[in-house]
mmCIF file of C-alpha atoms in Angstrom:
data_model
loop_
_atom_site.group_PDB
_atom_site.id
_atom_site.type_symbol
_atom_site.label_atom_id
_atom_site.label_comp_id
_atom_site.label_asym_id
_atom_site.label_seq_id
_atom_site.Cartn_x
_atom_site.Cartn_y
_atom_site.Cartn_z
ATOM 1 C CA MET A 1 -15.401 -16.100 125.315
ATOM 2 C CA ASP A 2 -17.845 -13.569 127.226
ATOM 3 C CA PHE A 3 -21.729 -14.221 125.114
ATOM 4 C CA ASN A 4 -24.821 -13.292 125.760
ATOM 5 C CA VAL A 5 -26.475 -17.216 125.604
ATOM 6 C CA LYS A 6 -29.976 -16.010 125.789
ATOM 7 C CA LYS A 7 -29.029 -13.211 122.685
ATOM 8 C CA LEU A 8 -27.173 -15.614 120.495
ATOM 9 C CA ALA A 9 -30.633 -18.772 121.071
ATOM 10 C CA SER A 10 -32.450 -15.310 120.183
ATOM 11 C CA ASP A 11 -30.848 -14.532 117.646
ATOM 12 C CA ALA A 12 -31.446 -18.207 115.884
ATOM 13 C CA GLY A 13 -34.827 -18.343 116.715
ATOM 14 C CA VAL A 14 -35.271 -14.904 114.372
ATOM 15 C CA PHE A 15 -33.758 -16.377 111.519
ATOM 16 C CA PHE A 16 -34.965 -19.926 111.562
ATOM 17 C CA THR A 17 -38.792 -17.722 111.585
ATOM 18 C CA ARG A 18 -37.400 -15.657 108.477
ATOM 19 C CA ALA A 19 -35.504 -19.151 106.918
ATOM 20 C CA VAL A 20 -39.080 -20.594 107.349
ATOM 21 C CA GLN A 21 -41.136 -17.294 106.144
ATOM 22 C CA PHE A 22 -38.265 -17.262 102.419
ATOM 23 C CA THR A 23 -38.866 -21.099 101.917
ATOM 24 C CA GLU A 24 -42.578 -20.682 102.683
ATOM 25 C CA GLU A 25 -42.168 -17.584 100.479
ATOM 26 C CA LYS A 26 -40.883 -19.519 97.535
ATOM 27 C CA LEU A 27 -43.048 -21.763 97.397
ATOM 28 C CA GLY A 28 -46.093 -20.090 97.156
ATOM 29 C CA GLN A 29 -47.654 -21.026 100.609
ATOM 30 C CA ALA A 30 -47.186 -17.850 102.473
ATOM 31 C CA GLU A 31 -48.308 -14.962 101.456
ATOM 32 C CA LYS A 32 -45.548 -11.767 100.511
ATOM 33 C CA THR A 33 -45.125 -8.110 100.516
ATOM 34 C CA GLU A 34 -44.482 -6.434 97.364
ATOM 35 C CA LEU A 35 -41.986 -3.883 96.783
ATOM 36 C CA ASP A 36 -43.851 0.077 95.732
ATOM 37 C CA VAL A 37 -43.376 0.263 91.868
ATOM 38 C CA HIS A 38 -40.245 3.105 91.928
ATOM 39 C CA LEU A 39 -38.741 1.486 94.177
ATOM 40 C CA GLU A 40 -37.936 -1.995 92.752
ATOM 41 C CA ASN A 41 -37.378 0.348 90.024
ATOM 42 C CA LEU A 42 -34.560 2.387 91.523
ATOM 43 C CA LEU A 43 -33.154 -1.418 92.565
ATOM 44 C CA ALA A 44 -33.139 -2.903 89.309
ATOM 45 C CA ARG A 45 -31.603 0.581 87.870
ATOM 46 C CA ALA A 46 -28.557 -0.609 91.306
ATOM 47 C CA ASP A 47 -27.620 -4.032 89.810
ATOM 48 C CA CYS A 48 -27.947 -2.897 85.757
ATOM 49 C CA THR A 49 -25.174 -0.245 87.761
ATOM 50 C CA LYS A 50 -23.688 -2.757 89.694
ATOM 51 C CA ASN A 51 -23.569 -4.876 87.068
ATOM 52 C CA TRP A 52 -21.636 -2.793 84.146
ATOM 53 C CA THR A 53 -19.117 -0.509 86.136
ATOM 54 C CA GLU A 54 -17.902 -4.841 87.295
ATOM 55 C CA LYS A 55 -17.468 -5.160 83.680
ATOM 56 C CA ILE A 56 -16.050 -1.516 82.228
ATOM 57 C CA PHE A 57 -13.613 -1.595 85.432
ATOM 58 C CA ARG A 58 -12.693 -5.446 84.513
ATOM 59 C CA GLN A 59 -12.213 -4.484 81.118
ATOM 60 C CA THR A 60 -10.230 -1.458 82.001
ATOM 61 C CA GLU A 61 -7.761 -2.921 83.708
ATOM 62 C CA VAL A 62 -7.462 -5.863 80.733
ATOM 63 C CA LEU A 63 -6.468 -3.064 78.441
ATOM 64 C CA LEU A 64 -4.381 -0.645 80.234
ATOM 65 C CA GLN A 65 -1.639 -4.483 81.832
ATOM 66 C CA PRO A 66 -2.819 -6.983 79.383
ATOM 67 C CA ASN A 67 -0.485 -9.073 81.907
ATOM 68 C CA PRO A 68 -2.798 -10.992 83.987
ATOM 69 C CA SER A 69 -0.056 -12.449 86.065
ATOM 70 C CA ALA A 70 1.465 -8.092 86.437
ATOM 71 C CA ARG A 71 -2.747 -7.078 87.524
ATOM 72 C CA ILE A 72 -2.433 -10.377 90.302
ATOM 73 C CA GLU A 73 -0.270 -8.121 91.545
ATOM 74 C CA GLU A 74 -0.926 -5.359 92.011
ATOM 75 C CA PHE A 75 -4.461 -6.257 93.317
ATOM 76 C CA PHE A 76 -2.404 -7.556 96.321
ATOM 77 C CA TYR A 77 0.162 -4.917 97.027
ATOM 78 C CA GLU A 78 -3.530 -3.127 97.278
ATOM 79 C CA LYS A 79 -4.903 -5.058 98.688
ATOM 80 C CA LEU A 80 -1.583 -5.436 101.847
ATOM 81 C CA ASP A 81 -1.455 -0.981 101.715
ATOM 82 C CA ARG A 82 2.104 -1.574 99.892
ATOM 83 C CA LYS A 83 3.757 0.259 97.404
ATOM 84 C CA VAL A 84 2.704 -0.996 93.100
ATOM 85 C CA PRO A 85 6.778 -1.511 91.934
ATOM 86 C CA CYS A 86 7.152 0.125 89.434
ATOM 87 C CA ARG A 87 7.799 -2.167 86.514
ATOM 88 C CA ALA A 88 9.197 -1.166 82.291
ATOM 89 C CA THR A 89 6.547 -0.781 79.735
ATOM 90 C CA ASN A 90 7.138 -3.249 77.022
ATOM 91 C CA GLY A 91 7.786 -0.188 74.692
ATOM 92 C CA GLU A 92 10.877 0.692 77.404
ATOM 93 C CA LEU A 93 12.278 -2.829 77.281
ATOM 94 C CA LEU A 94 12.078 -2.926 73.724
ATOM 95 C CA GLY A 95 14.137 0.281 72.890
ATOM 96 C CA GLN A 96 16.402 -0.679 75.308
ATOM 97 C CA TYR A 97 17.165 -4.241 73.395
ATOM 98 C CA MET A 98 17.531 -2.165 70.319
ATOM 99 C CA LEU A 99 20.143 0.532 72.367
ATOM 100 C CA ASP A 100 22.118 -2.732 73.084
ATOM 101 C CA ALA A 101 21.797 -3.784 70.542
ATOM 102 C CA ALA A 102 22.963 -0.859 68.672
ATOM 103 C CA LYS A 103 25.909 -1.376 71.037
ATOM 104 C CA ASP A 104 27.291 -4.828 69.616
ATOM 105 C CA PHE A 105 26.496 -4.550 66.070
ATOM 106 C CA GLY A 106 28.601 -0.511 66.036
ATOM 107 C CA PRO A 107 26.797 2.695 66.328
ATOM 108 C CA GLY A 108 28.374 3.724 62.756
ATOM 109 C CA THR A 109 27.318 1.665 60.851
ATOM 110 C CA ALA A 110 23.618 1.707 59.259
ATOM 111 C CA TYR A 111 21.884 -0.781 60.865
ATOM 112 C CA GLY A 112 23.699 0.947 64.696
ATOM 113 C CA SER A 113 22.312 3.491 64.127
ATOM 114 C CA THR A 114 19.515 3.348 63.106
ATOM 115 C CA LEU A 115 18.340 0.818 66.065
ATOM 116 C CA ILE A 116 19.465 4.173 67.975
ATOM 117 C CA LYS A 117 16.993 5.664 66.480
ATOM 118 C CA VAL A 118 13.939 3.438 66.641
ATOM 119 C CA GLY A 119 15.051 2.299 70.164
ATOM 120 C CA ASP A 120 14.900 6.198 71.077
ATOM 121 C CA SER A 121 11.740 6.569 69.716
ATOM 122 C CA GLU A 122 9.891 3.465 71.209
ATOM 123 C CA ARG A 123 11.095 4.249 74.529
ATOM 124 C CA LYS A 124 9.571 7.408 74.442
ATOM 125 C CA LEU A 125 6.668 5.674 73.261
ATOM 126 C CA GLY A 126 6.722 3.998 76.683
ATOM 127 C CA GLY A 127 7.575 6.621 78.656
ATOM 128 C CA THR A 128 4.016 8.117 77.355
ATOM 129 C CA GLU A 129 2.048 4.641 77.455
ATOM 130 C CA ARG A 130 3.502 4.613 81.771
ATOM 131 C CA GLU A 131 1.821 8.209 81.493
ATOM 132 C CA PHE A 132 -1.462 6.986 80.108
ATOM 133 C CA ILE A 133 -2.033 4.706 82.561
ATOM 134 C CA GLN A 134 -1.454 6.049 85.730
ATOM 135 C CA SER A 135 -3.439 8.701 84.656
ATOM 136 C CA SER A 136 -6.566 6.558 84.013
ATOM 137 C CA ALA A 137 -6.023 4.965 86.893
ATOM 138 C CA ILE A 138 -5.907 7.583 88.996
ATOM 139 C CA SER A 139 -8.578 9.665 86.238
ATOM 140 C CA PHE A 140 -11.105 6.868 85.798
ATOM 141 C CA LEU A 141 -10.063 3.079 87.386
ATOM 142 C CA THR A 142 -10.120 4.924 90.659
ATOM 143 C CA PRO A 143 -14.036 6.521 90.688
ATOM 144 C CA LEU A 144 -15.157 2.907 89.921
ATOM 145 C CA ARG A 145 -13.344 1.164 92.093
ATOM 146 C CA ASN A 146 -14.425 3.045 94.327
ATOM 147 C CA PHE A 147 -18.324 2.716 93.439
ATOM 148 C CA LEU A 148 -17.628 -0.663 93.764
ATOM 149 C CA GLU A 149 -15.948 -1.467 97.189
ATOM 150 C CA GLY A 150 -17.367 1.110 99.053
ATOM 151 C CA ASP A 151 -21.169 3.089 97.955
ATOM 152 C CA TRP A 152 -22.544 -0.453 96.313
ATOM 153 C CA ARG A 153 -21.237 -2.183 99.523
ATOM 154 C CA THR A 154 -23.550 0.349 101.844
ATOM 155 C CA ILE A 155 -26.710 -0.280 99.043
ATOM 156 C CA SER A 156 -26.056 -3.744 99.593
ATOM 157 C CA LYS A 157 -26.344 -4.350 103.266
ATOM 158 C CA GLU A 158 -29.284 -2.164 103.356
ATOM 159 C CA ARG A 159 -30.986 -3.943 101.258
ATOM 160 C CA ARG A 160 -30.288 -6.954 102.797
ATOM 161 C CA LEU A 161 -31.486 -5.585 105.810
ATOM 162 C CA LEU A 162 -35.041 -3.785 104.127
ATOM 163 C CA GLU A 163 -35.543 -7.854 103.154
ATOM 164 C CA ASN A 164 -34.935 -8.856 107.236
ATOM 165 C CA ARG A 165 -36.889 -6.303 107.229
ATOM 166 C CA ARG A 166 -39.794 -7.348 104.717
ATOM 167 C CA LEU A 167 -39.356 -11.131 106.372
ATOM 168 C CA ASP A 168 -40.674 -9.597 110.092
ATOM 169 C CA LEU A 169 -43.302 -8.669 109.022
ATOM 170 C CA ASP A 170 -44.470 -11.179 106.723
ATOM 171 C CA ILE A 171 -44.257 -13.148 109.679
ATOM 172 C CA CYS A 172 -46.414 -11.511 112.414
ATOM 173 C CA LYS A 173 -48.993 -11.227 109.689
ATOM 174 C CA ALA A 174 -48.605 -14.163 109.286
ATOM 175 C CA ARG A 175 -48.926 -14.725 113.102
ATOM 176 C CA LEU A 176 -51.282 -12.054 113.089
ATOM 177 C CA LYS A 177 -54.468 -14.178 111.239
ATOM 178 C CA LYS A 178 -53.276 -17.239 112.276
ATOM 179 C CA ALA A 179 -54.479 -15.574 115.701
ATOM 180 C CA LYS A 180 -57.531 -13.645 114.757
ATOM 181 C CA VAL A 181 -58.320 -17.349 113.436
ATOM 182 C CA ALA A 182 -57.589 -19.392 116.718
ATOM 183 C CA GLU A 183 -59.455 -16.850 118.215
ATOM 184 C CA ALA A 184 -62.474 -16.587 115.769
ATOM 185 C CA LYS A 185 -62.963 -20.335 117.112
ATOM 186 C CA ALA A 186 -62.881 -20.385 120.888
ATOM 187 C CA SER A 187 -65.090 -17.263 120.473
ATOM 188 C CA ALA A 188 -67.684 -19.426 118.402
ATOM 189 C CA ALA A 189 -70.831 -19.650 120.665
ATOM 190 C CA PRO A 190 -70.666 -23.500 122.502
ATOM 191 C CA ASP A 191 -74.199 -25.992 122.434
ATOM 192 C CA PHE A 192 -75.122 -25.198 126.037
ATOM 193 C CA GLN A 193 -77.676 -28.578 125.427
ATOM 194 C CA GLU A 194 -74.257 -30.580 124.322
ATOM 195 C CA THR A 195 -71.010 -28.969 126.362
ATOM 196 C CA ARG A 196 -70.394 -29.647 130.186
ATOM 197 C CA PRO A 197 -70.352 -26.277 132.659
ATOM 198 C CA ARG A 198 -66.248 -27.256 133.211
ATOM 199 C CA ASN A 199 -65.868 -27.004 128.850
ATOM 200 C CA TYR A 200 -67.154 -24.494 128.731
ATOM 201 C CA VAL A 201 -65.709 -22.416 131.038
ATOM 202 C CA LEU A 202 -62.499 -23.458 129.966
ATOM 203 C CA SER A 203 -63.247 -22.125 125.717
ATOM 204 C CA ALA A 204 -64.093 -18.810 127.104
ATOM 205 C CA SER A 205 -60.725 -18.947 129.014
ATOM 206 C CA ALA A 206 -59.151 -19.457 125.807
ATOM 207 C CA SER A 207 -60.798 -16.530 123.881
ATOM 208 C CA ALA A 208 -59.118 -14.115 126.715
ATOM 209 C CA LEU A 209 -56.175 -16.013 125.795
ATOM 210 C CA TRP A 210 -56.557 -15.911 121.773
ATOM 211 C CA SER A 211 -58.306 -11.976 121.690
ATOM 212 C CA GLU A 212 -54.660 -11.420 123.737
ATOM 213 C CA GLU A 213 -52.421 -13.141 121.035
ATOM 214 C CA VAL A 214 -53.564 -10.940 118.941
ATOM 215 C CA ASP A 215 -53.533 -7.511 120.628
ATOM 216 C CA LYS A 216 -50.151 -8.744 121.147
ATOM 217 C CA ALA A 217 -50.032 -9.756 117.532
ATOM 218 C CA GLU A 218 -50.681 -6.020 115.903
ATOM 219 C CA MET A 219 -48.689 -4.493 118.442
ATOM 220 C CA GLU A 220 -45.621 -6.795 116.870
ATOM 221 C CA LEU A 221 -47.363 -5.683 113.743
ATOM 222 C CA ARG A 222 -47.089 -2.191 114.229
ATOM 223 C CA VAL A 223 -44.093 -1.792 115.248
ATOM 224 C CA ALA A 224 -42.203 -4.282 111.945
ATOM 225 C CA GLN A 225 -44.848 -1.630 109.766
ATOM 226 C CA THR A 226 -42.698 1.283 111.202
ATOM 227 C CA GLU A 227 -39.611 -1.135 111.005
ATOM 228 C CA PHE A 228 -39.909 -1.490 107.202
ATOM 229 C CA ASP A 229 -41.279 1.625 106.293
ATOM 230 C CA ARG A 230 -38.307 3.563 107.394
ATOM 231 C CA GLN A 231 -35.169 1.012 106.462
ATOM 232 C CA ALA A 232 -37.389 1.007 102.527
ATOM 233 C CA GLU A 233 -36.884 5.313 103.239
ATOM 234 C CA VAL A 234 -32.825 4.555 103.852
ATOM 235 C CA THR A 235 -33.090 2.630 101.040
ATOM 236 C CA ARG A 236 -35.032 4.432 98.344
ATOM 237 C CA LEU A 237 -32.320 7.364 99.141
ATOM 238 C CA LEU A 238 -29.352 5.303 98.265
ATOM 239 C CA LEU A 239 -29.961 3.820 95.084
ATOM 240 C CA GLU A 240 -31.671 7.125 94.552
ATOM 241 C CA GLY A 241 -28.195 8.828 94.129
ATOM 242 C CA ILE A 242 -27.165 5.982 92.016
ATOM 243 C CA SER A 243 -27.965 8.937 89.174
ATOM 244 C CA SER A 244 -25.393 11.442 91.374
ATOM 245 C CA THR A 245 -22.960 8.166 90.860
ATOM 246 C CA HIS A 246 -24.048 8.647 87.349
ATOM 247 C CA VAL A 247 -23.119 11.943 85.834
ATOM 248 C CA HIS A 248 -19.708 11.401 88.417
ATOM 249 C CA HIS A 249 -18.520 9.273 86.004
ATOM 250 C CA LEU A 250 -19.618 10.820 82.575
ATOM 251 C CA ARG A 251 -17.144 13.052 84.038
ATOM 252 C CA CYS A 252 -14.743 10.520 84.776
ATOM 253 C CA LEU A 253 -15.738 9.320 81.156
ATOM 254 C CA HIS A 254 -14.877 12.405 79.343
ATOM 255 C CA GLU A 255 -11.089 13.288 81.853
ATOM 256 C CA PHE A 256 -10.474 9.200 80.005
ATOM 257 C CA VAL A 257 -11.302 9.770 76.603
ATOM 258 C CA GLU A 258 -8.410 13.342 76.683
ATOM 259 C CA ALA A 259 -6.043 11.246 78.090
ATOM 260 C CA GLN A 260 -6.031 8.571 75.478
ATOM 261 C CA ALA A 261 -6.916 10.913 72.483
ATOM 262 C CA ALA A 262 -3.520 12.619 74.305
ATOM 263 C CA TYR A 263 -1.361 9.199 74.557
ATOM 264 C CA TYR A 264 -2.776 8.249 71.350
ATOM 265 C CA ALA A 265 -1.204 11.336 69.346
ATOM 266 C CA MET A 266 1.338 11.882 71.822
ATOM 267 C CA CYS A 267 2.454 8.165 69.710
ATOM 268 C CA HIS A 268 1.591 9.680 66.825
ATOM 269 C CA GLN A 269 3.644 12.927 66.810
ATOM 270 C CA HIS A 270 6.656 10.459 67.993
ATOM 271 C CA MET A 271 6.580 7.872 64.029
ATOM 272 C CA LEU A 272 5.639 11.264 62.312
ATOM 273 C CA GLU A 273 9.538 12.374 64.184
ATOM 274 C CA LEU A 274 10.718 9.194 63.953
ATOM 275 C CA GLN A 275 9.667 8.346 60.062
ATOM 276 C CA LYS A 276 11.255 11.905 59.028
ATOM 277 C CA GLU A 277 14.107 10.738 60.842
ATOM 278 C CA LEU A 278 14.505 7.576 58.973
ATOM 279 C CA SER A 279 13.509 9.297 55.092
ATOM 280 C CA SER A 280 16.107 11.907 55.833
ATOM 281 C CA SER A 281 19.324 9.574 56.727
ATOM 282 C CA ASP A 282 17.963 6.475 54.958
ATOM 283 C CA ARG A 283 17.487 7.762 51.589
ATOM 284 C CA ASP A 284 20.820 6.690 50.801
ATOM 285 C CA VAL A 285 21.250 3.587 52.420
ATOM 286 C CA LEU A 286 17.845 1.719 51.268
ATOM 287 C CA PRO A 287 16.755 1.495 48.304
ATOM 288 C CA ASN A 288 12.917 3.372 46.914
ATOM 289 C CA ALA A 289 10.499 0.412 47.641
ATOM 290 C CA PHE A 290 7.653 1.733 45.721
ATOM 291 C CA ALA A 291 9.665 2.025 42.033
ATOM 292 C CA VAL A 292 11.437 -1.716 40.253
ATOM 293 C CA ASN A 293 13.466 -0.790 37.439
ATOM 294 C CA PRO A 294 12.877 2.795 37.085
ATOM 295 C CA PRO A 295 13.706 4.792 34.366
ATOM 296 C CA THR A 296 17.144 6.410 34.182
ATOM 297 C CA LEU A 297 16.600 10.104 34.285
ATOM 298 C CA ALA A 298 19.110 13.127 34.709
ATOM 299 C CA VAL A 299 18.170 14.584 38.815
ATOM 300 C CA VAL A 300 19.803 18.398 39.124
ATOM 301 C CA SER A 301 22.562 17.587 41.460
ATOM 302 C CA SER A 302 20.785 19.459 43.954
ATOM 303 C CA PRO A 303 18.623 17.423 46.226
ATOM 304 C CA SER A 304 15.000 19.494 46.847
ATOM 305 C CA THR A 305 14.679 20.542 49.935
ATOM 306 C CA SER A 306 10.262 20.592 49.205
ATOM 307 C CA THR A 307 8.064 18.807 51.387
ATOM 308 C CA GLY A 308 6.338 17.994 47.705
ATOM 309 C CA PRO A 309 7.602 16.053 45.368
ATOM 310 C CA ALA A 310 9.945 17.210 43.819
ATOM 311 C CA PRO A 311 8.847 18.350 39.635
ATOM 312 C CA LEU A 312 9.958 16.997 36.380
ATOM 313 C CA SER A 313 10.540 17.775 32.958
ATOM 314 C CA ALA A 314 12.630 17.869 30.027
ATOM 315 C CA GLY A 315 13.905 14.191 31.091
ATOM 316 C CA SER A 316 15.100 16.660 34.839
ATOM 317 C CA VAL A 317 13.467 17.187 38.145
ATOM 318 C CA GLU A 318 13.433 20.758 39.197
ATOM 319 C CA THR A 319 12.330 22.068 42.797
ATOM 320 C CA ASP A 320 9.637 24.958 42.012
ATOM 321 C CA THR A 321 6.706 23.042 40.154
ATOM 322 C CA LEU A 322 5.882 19.860 39.622
ATOM 323 C CA LYS A 323 4.180 19.468 35.882
ATOM 324 C CA ILE A 324 1.934 16.169 35.671
ATOM 325 C CA GLU A 325 0.692 16.122 32.991
ATOM 326 C CA GLU A 326 4.173 16.056 32.113
ATOM 327 C CA VAL A 327 4.246 12.844 34.059
ATOM 328 C CA ARG A 328 4.760 9.354 32.685
ATOM 329 C CA PRO A 329 4.196 6.346 34.057
ATOM 330 C CA PRO A 330 7.915 4.003 33.816
ATOM 331 C CA ALA A 331 7.838 0.950 31.032
ATOM 332 C CA SER A 332 7.522 -1.247 34.736
ATOM 333 C CA GLY A 333 7.229 -0.405 38.311
ATOM 334 C CA THR A 334 3.011 1.255 38.608
ATOM 335 C CA ARG A 335 1.819 -1.351 40.839
ATOM 336 C CA LYS A 336 -2.034 -0.937 41.999
ATOM 337 C CA ALA A 337 -2.502 -0.112 45.514
ATOM 338 C CA LYS A 338 -6.051 0.657 47.748
ATOM 339 C CA VAL A 339 -7.325 3.004 49.600
ATOM 340 C CA LEU A 340 -7.671 3.811 52.807
ATOM 341 C CA TYR A 341 -8.922 6.896 53.303
ATOM 342 C CA ASP A 342 -10.901 9.533 52.294
ATOM 343 C CA TYR A 343 -8.445 12.168 50.912
ATOM 344 C CA ASP A 344 -8.862 15.804 49.072
ATOM 345 C CA ALA A 345 -6.511 17.352 47.577
ATOM 346 C CA ALA A 346 -5.699 20.336 48.244
ATOM 347 C CA ASP A 347 -4.670 21.649 44.766
ATOM 348 C CA THR A 348 -4.929 20.810 40.559
ATOM 349 C CA SER A 349 -1.164 18.397 41.078
ATOM 350 C CA GLU A 350 -3.272 16.515 44.237
ATOM 351 C CA LEU A 351 -5.562 13.560 42.863
ATOM 352 C CA SER A 352 -8.650 13.658 45.392
ATOM 353 C CA LEU A 353 -9.414 9.462 46.081
ATOM 354 C CA LEU A 354 -11.946 7.392 47.502
ATOM 355 C CA ALA A 355 -12.055 4.591 50.487
ATOM 356 C CA ASP A 356 -11.632 1.182 48.755
ATOM 357 C CA GLU A 357 -11.127 1.830 45.604
ATOM 358 C CA LEU A 358 -8.412 0.774 43.157
ATOM 359 C CA ILE A 359 -5.974 3.074 41.618
ATOM 360 C CA THR A 360 -2.505 2.474 39.709
ATOM 361 C CA VAL A 361 0.354 4.436 41.595
ATOM 362 C CA TYR A 362 4.681 4.779 40.693
ATOM 363 C CA THR A 363 7.169 6.391 41.599
ATOM 364 C CA VAL A 364 10.107 9.085 39.552
ATOM 365 C CA PRO A 365 12.927 9.487 41.216
ATOM 366 C CA GLY A 366 13.564 13.191 43.779
ATOM 367 C CA MET A 367 9.840 12.649 45.064
ATOM 368 C CA ASP A 368 9.859 13.105 47.911
ATOM 369 C CA PRO A 369 8.961 10.134 49.603
ATOM 370 C CA ASP A 370 5.877 9.920 51.736
ATOM 371 C CA TRP A 371 4.178 10.519 47.869
ATOM 372 C CA LEU A 372 3.262 8.849 45.175
ATOM 373 C CA ILE A 373 1.356 10.216 40.782
ATOM 374 C CA GLY A 374 -1.134 7.937 41.090
ATOM 375 C CA GLU A 375 -3.572 7.038 38.501
ATOM 376 C CA ARG A 376 -7.215 6.961 37.709
ATOM 377 C CA ARG A 377 -8.685 6.232 33.992
ATOM 378 C CA ASN A 378 -7.688 9.616 33.272
ATOM 379 C CA GLN A 379 -7.167 11.063 35.595
ATOM 380 C CA LYS A 380 -3.793 11.858 37.456
ATOM 381 C CA GLY A 381 -1.857 13.180 40.689
ATOM 382 C CA LYS A 382 0.304 13.431 43.890
ATOM 383 C CA VAL A 383 -1.094 10.731 47.102
ATOM 384 C CA PRO A 384 -0.112 10.657 50.412
ATOM 385 C CA VAL A 385 1.218 6.315 50.977
ATOM 386 C CA THR A 386 -0.591 6.548 54.353
ATOM 387 C CA TYR A 387 -3.696 7.076 52.629
ATOM 388 C CA LEU A 388 -2.874 3.311 50.780
ATOM 389 C CA GLU A 389 -2.231 -0.255 51.213
ATOM 390 C CA LEU A 390 0.604 -1.562 47.670
ATOM 391 C CA LEU A 391 -1.257 -4.329 46.352
ATOM 392 C CA SER A 392 1.220 -7.433 44.856
#
């Protein structure tokens, strides 16, 4: 093994001297050079940026991948510089299980055919989730990781160098101070009546030696001050770059929000399509969940194709208009409902809603299952089911 013993001993001596200086500063036995206010503010801002970036990064990882075992596996693959194996999302697994179950139950049965429809939608949701995770990892997680593993490590390295340069500067200041005190004692005028000539000569020689020591300490202090100033400037420039990091992360945050909004919009679209498909296919199979013993009324043979509720007139359901004032609540089958969101009526046949209020709802034969008749005191009109929470 080829190594320089002198350099090793020198480095050990420097480390020990710095450790002594640091300990004395902590104990209040040595002076400490304070950084300027601007640099201290930059350091505090950088620490704050690092801490919150790390927390946001970790929690975003949890959001995108809740399984801790999967996160650990992905971490090791990244460190080994290997491609992460493709893993099915929970939605895709659920959809596949539903499709497999439909084969056993029989795709021709009502339950089997519904499982197929729901399973296809769940697989679509899983695929949408996969795209969202991939896009978010690229546009949001990767920049945060690059800052923590790249820029911040560089900043930390330069900050350690700055701290070492500060310790060296304070060591030189303390050494110069001690040399000046010793020089002053040695150069004090001796008492010729009590001092022997030999001691006087020795005192003059010691004064000359301490004078040389002072000159040497002053030169070392100038060198240490120059190195400290240079390192402080390098560190300051790196810390001022935190502002551009904030701008970059702001842009990435906007991209993350756009990806998240697109993901939820796509999921909402898939569920609306599934809800519409199930509503049209299972209307004859499943009873109306909102009606309890509805009154018997004559219904026209051809079902309404309107997307809104079908009208009621003279004991029959018509397909053109619904006269709200002619609708009467059934003898039994009304329910209380809590309004979840505000809703503005589109026309006079609808009832405007306020969040958290309680209304009475019921259905009439032939109505679109997405709508109910709502009553509030002397007001009455159609209300959307999705805005309500049905109570017992």
